[in-house]
XYZ file of C-alpha atoms in Angstrom:
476
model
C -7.617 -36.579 -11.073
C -9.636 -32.923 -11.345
C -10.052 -31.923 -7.233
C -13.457 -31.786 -6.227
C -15.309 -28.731 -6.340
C -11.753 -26.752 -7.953
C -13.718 -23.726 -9.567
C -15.608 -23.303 -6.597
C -12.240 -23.440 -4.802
C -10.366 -21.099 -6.837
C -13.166 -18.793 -6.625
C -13.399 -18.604 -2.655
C -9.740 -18.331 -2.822
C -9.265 -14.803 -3.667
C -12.073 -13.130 -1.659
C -11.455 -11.053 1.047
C -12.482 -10.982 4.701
C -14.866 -7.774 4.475
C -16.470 -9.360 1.137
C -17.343 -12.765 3.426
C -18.658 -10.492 6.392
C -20.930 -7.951 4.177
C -22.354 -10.976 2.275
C -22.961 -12.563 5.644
C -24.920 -9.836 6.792
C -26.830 -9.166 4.126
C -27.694 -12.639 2.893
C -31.656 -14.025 3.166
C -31.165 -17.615 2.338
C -33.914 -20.050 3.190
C -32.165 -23.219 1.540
C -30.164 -25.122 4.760
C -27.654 -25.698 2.282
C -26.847 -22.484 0.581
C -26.720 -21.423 4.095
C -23.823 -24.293 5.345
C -21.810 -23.772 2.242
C -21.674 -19.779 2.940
C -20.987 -20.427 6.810
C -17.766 -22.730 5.280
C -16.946 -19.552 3.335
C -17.087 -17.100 6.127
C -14.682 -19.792 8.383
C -12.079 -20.073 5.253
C -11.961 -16.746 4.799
C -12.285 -14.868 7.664
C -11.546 -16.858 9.939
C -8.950 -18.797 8.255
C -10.110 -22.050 8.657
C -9.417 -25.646 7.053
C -12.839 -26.208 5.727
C -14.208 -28.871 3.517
C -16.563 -27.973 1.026
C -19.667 -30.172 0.874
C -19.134 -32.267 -2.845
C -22.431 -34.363 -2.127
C -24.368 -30.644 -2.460
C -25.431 -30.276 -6.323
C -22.822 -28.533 -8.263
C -25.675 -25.958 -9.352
C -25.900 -24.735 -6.041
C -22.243 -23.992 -5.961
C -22.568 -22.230 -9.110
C -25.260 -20.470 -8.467
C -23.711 -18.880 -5.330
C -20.824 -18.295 -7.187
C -23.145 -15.760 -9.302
C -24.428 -14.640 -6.167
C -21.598 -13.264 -5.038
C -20.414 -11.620 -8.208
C -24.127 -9.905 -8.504
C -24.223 -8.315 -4.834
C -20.377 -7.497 -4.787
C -20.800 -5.730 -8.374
C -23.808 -3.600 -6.893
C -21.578 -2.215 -4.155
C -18.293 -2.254 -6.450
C -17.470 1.699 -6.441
C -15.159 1.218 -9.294
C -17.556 -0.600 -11.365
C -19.883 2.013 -11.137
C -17.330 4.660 -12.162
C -17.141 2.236 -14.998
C -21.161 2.477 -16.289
C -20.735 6.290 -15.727
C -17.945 6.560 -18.675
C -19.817 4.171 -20.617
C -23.307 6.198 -20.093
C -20.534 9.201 -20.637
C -19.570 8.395 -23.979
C -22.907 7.402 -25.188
C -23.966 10.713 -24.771
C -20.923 12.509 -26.001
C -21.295 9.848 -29.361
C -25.286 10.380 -29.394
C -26.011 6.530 -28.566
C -28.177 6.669 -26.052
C -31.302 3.986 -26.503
C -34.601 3.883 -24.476
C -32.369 1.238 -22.507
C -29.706 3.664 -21.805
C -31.811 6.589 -21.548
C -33.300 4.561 -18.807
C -30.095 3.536 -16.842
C -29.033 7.541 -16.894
C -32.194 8.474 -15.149
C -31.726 5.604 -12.716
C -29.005 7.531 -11.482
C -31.091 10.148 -10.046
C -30.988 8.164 -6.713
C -27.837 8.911 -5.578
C -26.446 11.279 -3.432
C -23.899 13.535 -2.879
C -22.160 11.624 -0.601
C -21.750 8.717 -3.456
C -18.292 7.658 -3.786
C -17.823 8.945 -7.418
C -20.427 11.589 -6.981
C -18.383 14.367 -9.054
C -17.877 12.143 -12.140
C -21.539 11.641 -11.726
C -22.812 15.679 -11.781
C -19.809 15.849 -15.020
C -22.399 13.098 -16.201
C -25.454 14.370 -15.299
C -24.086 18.334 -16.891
C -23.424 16.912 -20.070
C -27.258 14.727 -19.975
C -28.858 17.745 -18.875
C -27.461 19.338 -22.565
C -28.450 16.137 -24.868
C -31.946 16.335 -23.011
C -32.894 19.553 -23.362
C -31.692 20.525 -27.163
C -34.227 17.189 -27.951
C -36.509 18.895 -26.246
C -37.038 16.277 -23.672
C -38.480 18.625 -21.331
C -39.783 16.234 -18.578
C -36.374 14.440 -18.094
C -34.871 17.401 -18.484
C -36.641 18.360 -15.674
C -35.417 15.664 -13.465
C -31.966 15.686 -14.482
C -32.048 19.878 -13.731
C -33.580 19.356 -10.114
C -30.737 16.485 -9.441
C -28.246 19.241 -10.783
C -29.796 22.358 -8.998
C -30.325 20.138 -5.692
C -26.687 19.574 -5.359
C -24.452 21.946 -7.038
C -23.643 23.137 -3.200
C -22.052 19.499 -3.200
C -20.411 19.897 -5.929
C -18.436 23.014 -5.652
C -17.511 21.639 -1.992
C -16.564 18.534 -3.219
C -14.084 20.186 -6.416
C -12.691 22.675 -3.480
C -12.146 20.034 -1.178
C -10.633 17.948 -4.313
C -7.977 20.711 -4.927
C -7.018 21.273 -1.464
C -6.378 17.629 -1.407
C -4.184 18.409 -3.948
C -2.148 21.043 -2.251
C -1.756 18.658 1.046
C -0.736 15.959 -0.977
C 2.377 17.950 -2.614
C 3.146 18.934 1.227
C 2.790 15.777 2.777
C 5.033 14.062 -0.201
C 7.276 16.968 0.033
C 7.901 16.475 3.866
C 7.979 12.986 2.916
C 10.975 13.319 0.264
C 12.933 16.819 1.280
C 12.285 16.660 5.570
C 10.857 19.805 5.065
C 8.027 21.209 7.468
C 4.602 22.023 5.712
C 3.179 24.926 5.547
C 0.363 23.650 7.785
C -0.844 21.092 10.182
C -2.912 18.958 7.955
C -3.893 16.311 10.306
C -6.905 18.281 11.813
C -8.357 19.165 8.450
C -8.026 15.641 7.160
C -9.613 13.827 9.742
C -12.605 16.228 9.047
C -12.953 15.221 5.596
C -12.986 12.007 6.183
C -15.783 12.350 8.955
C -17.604 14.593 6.584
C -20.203 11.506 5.800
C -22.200 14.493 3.357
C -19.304 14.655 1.401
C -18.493 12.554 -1.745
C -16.851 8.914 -0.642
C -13.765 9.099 -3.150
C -12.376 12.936 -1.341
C -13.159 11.052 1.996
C -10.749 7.781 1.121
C -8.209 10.193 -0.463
C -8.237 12.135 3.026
C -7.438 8.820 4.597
C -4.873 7.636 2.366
C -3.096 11.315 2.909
C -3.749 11.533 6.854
C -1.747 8.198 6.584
C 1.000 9.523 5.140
C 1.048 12.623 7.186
C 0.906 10.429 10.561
C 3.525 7.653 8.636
C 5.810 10.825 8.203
C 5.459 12.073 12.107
C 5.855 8.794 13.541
C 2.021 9.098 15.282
C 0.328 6.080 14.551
C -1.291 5.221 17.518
C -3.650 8.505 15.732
C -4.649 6.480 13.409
C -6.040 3.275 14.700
C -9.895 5.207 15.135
C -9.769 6.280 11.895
C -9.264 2.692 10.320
C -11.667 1.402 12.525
C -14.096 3.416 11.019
C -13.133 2.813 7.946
C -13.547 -1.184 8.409
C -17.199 -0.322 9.792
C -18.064 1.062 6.912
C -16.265 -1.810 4.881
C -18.615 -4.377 6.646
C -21.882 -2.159 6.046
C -20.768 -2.193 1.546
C -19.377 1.380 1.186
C -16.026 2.556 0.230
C -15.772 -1.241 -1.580
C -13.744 -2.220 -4.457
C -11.289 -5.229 -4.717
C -9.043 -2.113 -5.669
C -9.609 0.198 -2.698
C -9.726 -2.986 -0.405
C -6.083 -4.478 -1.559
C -5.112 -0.143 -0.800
C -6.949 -0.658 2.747
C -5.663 -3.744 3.819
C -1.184 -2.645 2.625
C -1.831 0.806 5.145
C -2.910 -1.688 7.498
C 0.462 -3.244 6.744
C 2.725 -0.112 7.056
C 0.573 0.777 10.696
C 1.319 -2.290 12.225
C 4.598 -2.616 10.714
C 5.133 1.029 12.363
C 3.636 -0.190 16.080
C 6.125 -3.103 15.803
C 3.061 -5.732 15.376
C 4.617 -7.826 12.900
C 2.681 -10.785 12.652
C -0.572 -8.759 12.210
C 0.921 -6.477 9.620
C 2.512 -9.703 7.553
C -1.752 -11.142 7.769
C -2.975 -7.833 6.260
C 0.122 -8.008 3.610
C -0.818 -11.375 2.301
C -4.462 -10.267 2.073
C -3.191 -7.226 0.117
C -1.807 -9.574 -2.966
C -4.456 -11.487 -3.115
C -5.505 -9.483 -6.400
C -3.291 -8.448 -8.976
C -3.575 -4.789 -9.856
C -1.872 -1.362 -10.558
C -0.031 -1.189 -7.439
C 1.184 -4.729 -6.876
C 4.424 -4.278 -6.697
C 4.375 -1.891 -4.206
C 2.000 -4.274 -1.693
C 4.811 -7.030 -2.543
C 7.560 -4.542 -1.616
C 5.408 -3.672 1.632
C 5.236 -7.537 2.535
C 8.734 -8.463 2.025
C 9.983 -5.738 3.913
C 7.937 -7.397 6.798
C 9.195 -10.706 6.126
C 12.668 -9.529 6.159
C 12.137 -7.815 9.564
C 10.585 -11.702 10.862
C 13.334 -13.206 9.606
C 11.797 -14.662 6.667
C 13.935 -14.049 4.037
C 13.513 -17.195 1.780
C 9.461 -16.518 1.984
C 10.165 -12.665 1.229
C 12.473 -13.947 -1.755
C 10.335 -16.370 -3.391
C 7.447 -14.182 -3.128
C 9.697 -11.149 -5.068
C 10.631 -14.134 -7.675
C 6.551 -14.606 -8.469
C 6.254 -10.744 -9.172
C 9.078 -10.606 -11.493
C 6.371 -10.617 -14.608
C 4.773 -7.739 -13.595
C 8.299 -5.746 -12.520
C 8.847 -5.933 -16.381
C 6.383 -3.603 -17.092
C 6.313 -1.809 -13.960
C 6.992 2.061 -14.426
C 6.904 3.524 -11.467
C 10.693 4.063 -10.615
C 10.458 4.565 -6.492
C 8.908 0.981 -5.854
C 11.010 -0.451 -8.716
C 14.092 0.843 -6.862
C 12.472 -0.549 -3.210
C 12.027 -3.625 -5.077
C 15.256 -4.345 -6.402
C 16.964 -3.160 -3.038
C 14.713 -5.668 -0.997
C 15.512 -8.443 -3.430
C 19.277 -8.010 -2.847
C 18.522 -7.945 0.653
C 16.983 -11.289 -0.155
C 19.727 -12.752 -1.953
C 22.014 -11.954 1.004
C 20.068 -12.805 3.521
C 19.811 -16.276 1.730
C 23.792 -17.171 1.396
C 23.130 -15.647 -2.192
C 25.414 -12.090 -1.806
C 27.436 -12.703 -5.388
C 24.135 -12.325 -6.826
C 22.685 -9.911 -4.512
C 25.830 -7.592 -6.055
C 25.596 -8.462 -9.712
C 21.993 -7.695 -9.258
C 22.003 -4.538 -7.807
C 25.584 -3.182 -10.301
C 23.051 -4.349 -12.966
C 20.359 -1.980 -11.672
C 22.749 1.393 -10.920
C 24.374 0.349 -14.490
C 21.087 1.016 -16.218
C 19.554 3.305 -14.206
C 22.459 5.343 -11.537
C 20.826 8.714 -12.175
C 16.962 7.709 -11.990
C 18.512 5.597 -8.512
C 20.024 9.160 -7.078
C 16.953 11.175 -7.332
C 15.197 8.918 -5.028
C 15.667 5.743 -3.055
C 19.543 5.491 -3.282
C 20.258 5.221 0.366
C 17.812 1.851 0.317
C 19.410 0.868 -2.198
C 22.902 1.425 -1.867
C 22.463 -0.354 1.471
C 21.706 -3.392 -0.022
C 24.601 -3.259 -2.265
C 27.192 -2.322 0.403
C 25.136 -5.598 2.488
C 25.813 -7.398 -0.282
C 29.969 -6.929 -0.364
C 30.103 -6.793 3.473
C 28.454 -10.392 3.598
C 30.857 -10.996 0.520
C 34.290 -9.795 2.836
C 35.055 -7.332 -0.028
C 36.113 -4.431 2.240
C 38.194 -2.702 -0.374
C 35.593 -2.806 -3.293
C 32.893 -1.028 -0.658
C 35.057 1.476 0.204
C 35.548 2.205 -3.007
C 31.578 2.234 -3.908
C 31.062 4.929 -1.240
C 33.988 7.036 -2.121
C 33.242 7.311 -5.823
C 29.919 7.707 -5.264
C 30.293 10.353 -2.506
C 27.790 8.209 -0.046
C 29.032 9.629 2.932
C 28.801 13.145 1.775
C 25.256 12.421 0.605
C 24.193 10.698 4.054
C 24.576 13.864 5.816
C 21.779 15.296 3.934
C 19.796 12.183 4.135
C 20.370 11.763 7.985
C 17.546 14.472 8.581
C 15.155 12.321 7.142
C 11.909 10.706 9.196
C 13.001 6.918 8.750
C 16.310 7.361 8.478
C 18.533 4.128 9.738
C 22.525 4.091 9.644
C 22.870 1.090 8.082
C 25.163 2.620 4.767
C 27.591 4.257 7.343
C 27.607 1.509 9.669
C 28.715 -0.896 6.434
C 31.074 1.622 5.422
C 32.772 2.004 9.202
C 32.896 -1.917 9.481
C 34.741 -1.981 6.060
C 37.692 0.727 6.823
C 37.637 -1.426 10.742
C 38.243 -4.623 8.895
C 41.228 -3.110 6.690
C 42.713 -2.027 8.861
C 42.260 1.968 8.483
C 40.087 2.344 11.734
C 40.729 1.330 15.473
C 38.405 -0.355 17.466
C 38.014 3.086 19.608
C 36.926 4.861 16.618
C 34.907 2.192 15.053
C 32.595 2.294 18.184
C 32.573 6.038 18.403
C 31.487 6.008 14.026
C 28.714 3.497 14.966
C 27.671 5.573 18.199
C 27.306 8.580 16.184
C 25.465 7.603 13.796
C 23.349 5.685 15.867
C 22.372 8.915 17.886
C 20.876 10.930 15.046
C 18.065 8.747 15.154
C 15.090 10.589 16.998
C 13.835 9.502 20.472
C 11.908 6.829 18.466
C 11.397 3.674 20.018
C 10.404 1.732 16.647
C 13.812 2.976 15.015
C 15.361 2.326 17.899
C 14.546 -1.456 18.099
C 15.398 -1.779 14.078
C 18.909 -0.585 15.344
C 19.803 -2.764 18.007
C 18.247 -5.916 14.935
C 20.999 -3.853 12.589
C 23.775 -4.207 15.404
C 22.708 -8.075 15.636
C 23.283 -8.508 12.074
C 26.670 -6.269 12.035
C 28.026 -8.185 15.067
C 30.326 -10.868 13.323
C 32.328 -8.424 12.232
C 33.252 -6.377 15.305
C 31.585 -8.438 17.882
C 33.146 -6.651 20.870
C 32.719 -3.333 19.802
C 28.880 -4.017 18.434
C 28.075 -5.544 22.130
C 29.078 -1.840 23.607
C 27.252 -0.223 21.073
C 24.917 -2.263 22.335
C 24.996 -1.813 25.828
C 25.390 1.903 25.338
C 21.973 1.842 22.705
C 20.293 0.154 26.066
C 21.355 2.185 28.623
C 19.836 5.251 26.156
C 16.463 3.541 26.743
C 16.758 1.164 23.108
C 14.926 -2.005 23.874
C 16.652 -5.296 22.467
């Protein structure tokens, strides 16, 4: 038997909690009943409530405010509009513009500089201005010059701000990948561009996205929690809005809390974050699973990995392909499944060892070494990290931001349990490693979860680690 009311159900399924709230706000409903069934909406989705949708209403209703919501979400949608500007675009550039089209172009004129795809827009407007004027439209022309005149100032501030975007992104990423210092304190000069309310919307969201990363890479987060709140004001008010750019919002959300220990809130924003399926899926699953691993969740992390598997297959971008398939052998070990946790990941570094080493190896490689730990095959790790030259590598990589000893710690317990290292020297290999991690209380508490999972191996060596990680201020 069909469930009652299963369109409608699907439908409010996949919104989001800053769609429910704007459409609250902005609603003028006069019928009791359009109002009860959008109340049930806001409590199911923002407030994550078991609600029962009304199936004595008339279905029309339902539908009807099904149509609603598509209409008022599409007229705040930034990425739709960026859509009818390349279609307006190419009309010119093809000379098919009708009185129709001709009359959407000039509609146009209302928006300002601080739109969110305001530069695409003047590109728009520069190549209208040209189709106008050789017709000898002179009146439109007109317009469309005083829009242009009016705020070419914008412009040019908006393209320089665009390309010194540019140049902080390649240091922040840079930092990010090498441990290098940039050039220049970024921070500052972010969080200016994305106050700058004059200035387009998509160079403002970029500044956040990068101030992120910059704050992600020097381990200040708290920094960050007034600039999201601003952000989610101006969420809740319709600008900055896409089901794109929302999904984006909601995973840096994720890696904040994830970052301030605040796992349950970070795992919330996670699952809103797949709610949608788009470009960057993959990496908001890797985000999430990562989380669930940390809350000891591997079965949820794992089945939720097995769902994405159709869109891994045509998934291109080699970083979060490599994060992927090093959480999912995480997964498979953390679920009594280690055989297949090591065929999986030998099946990755078979097809792909040199893409693996140019980024991502250490994640990955500590899965594998997991993997033959949880498997007893002491010999056959040592021998991964020898011909591979792991250790030799991890000095390099031990200078990095996020940087957790898990790989040597694997590789110590292995040469302990065959014999080829005393107890003494097994705790002073953990110890060491251990202490290259910065004063950071976050990696510090990761640690003493990696000595917990380590401890059945060398239980009364890990318990001094231990109590030597807590006397150096490491909370367990």
């Amino acid at each position: 038997m069909k469930p009652k009311l299963q369109v409608f159900q699907q439908f409010v399924a996949v919104l989001l909690p800053h769609e429910l709230r704007y459409l609250n706000d902005i609603h003028q409903f006069q019928d009791e009943e359009n109002k009860s069934i959008l109340e049930l909406m806001v409590a199911r989705v923002v407030h994550n409530k078991s609600v029962n949708f009304n199936p004595a209403i008339d279905k029309r209703k339902y539908f009807a405010l099904i149509q609603w919501v598509k209409h008022k979400l599409a007229a705040i949608d930034v990425d739709q509009s960026f859509e009818h500007i390349n279609q307006l675009d190419s009309r010119i550039m093809t000379d098919t513009v009708d009185a129709e089209t001709e009359k959407q172009l000039l509609a146009l004129l209302k928006y300002p500089a601080s739109a969110y795809y305001f530069v695409r827009l003047y590109d728009l407007m520069l190549n209208f201005r040209q189709y106008l004027l050789i017709r000898m439209r002179f009146r439109e022309h007109q317009l469309v010059n005083d829009w242009l005149t009016k705020n070419a100032a914008a412009y040019k501030k908006s393209q320089s701000v665009y390309a010194d975007l540019h140049q902080a992104s390649t240091e922040i990423t840079q930092a990010y990948k090498e441990g290098i210092v940039p050039s220049r304190d970024w921070a500052s000069w972010l969080g200016d561009v994305f106050r700058d309310k004059a200035l387009d919307g998509l160079n403002r969201y970029f500044a956040l996205v990068r101030l992120t990363f910059w704050h992600y890479n020097y381990r200040t987060y708290q920094q960050l929690l007034p600039f999201y709140d601003e952000l989610e004001q101006a969420f809740e008010v319709g600008q900055f809005y896409s089901k794109r750019i929302l999904a984006n919002y909601y995973s840096n959300r994720l890696l904040l809390h994830a970052q301030l220990d605040q796992l349950e809130e970070a795992a919330s924003y996670g699952y809103l974050s797949i709610r949608g399926r788009n470009a960057d899926y993959i990496y908001y699953i890797n985000n999430l699973s990562a989380i669930l691993l940390r809350q000891n969740k591997p079965k949820a992390a794992l089945e939720l990995m097995r769902q994405a598997f159709p869109e891994l297959k045509h998934y291109n971008n080699f970083h979060n392909r490599t994060g992927f398939v090093a959480l999912f052998v995480r997964c498979l070990n953390e679920t009594d499944q280690p055989h297949e946790g090591e065929k999986y990941a030998e099946n990755f570094l078979n097809a792909y060892k040199e893409q693996v080493f140019e980024q991502r190896w250490h994640l990955l490689f500590s899965s594998y070494l997991q993997a033959l730990l949880f498997q007893h095959k002491y010999s056959k790790l040592i021998r991964v990290v020898r011909l591979n030259k792991l250790m030799e590598k991890e000095q390099q990589y031990r200078k990095r931001q996020h940087y957790l000893p898990a790989l040597s710690w694997y590789y110590a317990l292995a040469l302990f349990r065959e014999g080829r290292m005393e107890q003494e020297e097994l705790l002073q290999q953990l110890q060491e490693a251990a202490f290259t991690v910065a004063t950071d209380q976050h990696r510090k508490a990761q640690l003493i979860q990696l000595a917990e999972e380590i401890k059945r191996w060398a239980p009364e060596v890990v318990e001094k680690l231990k109590s030597i990680l807590i006397d150096k201020g490491v909370k367990s």
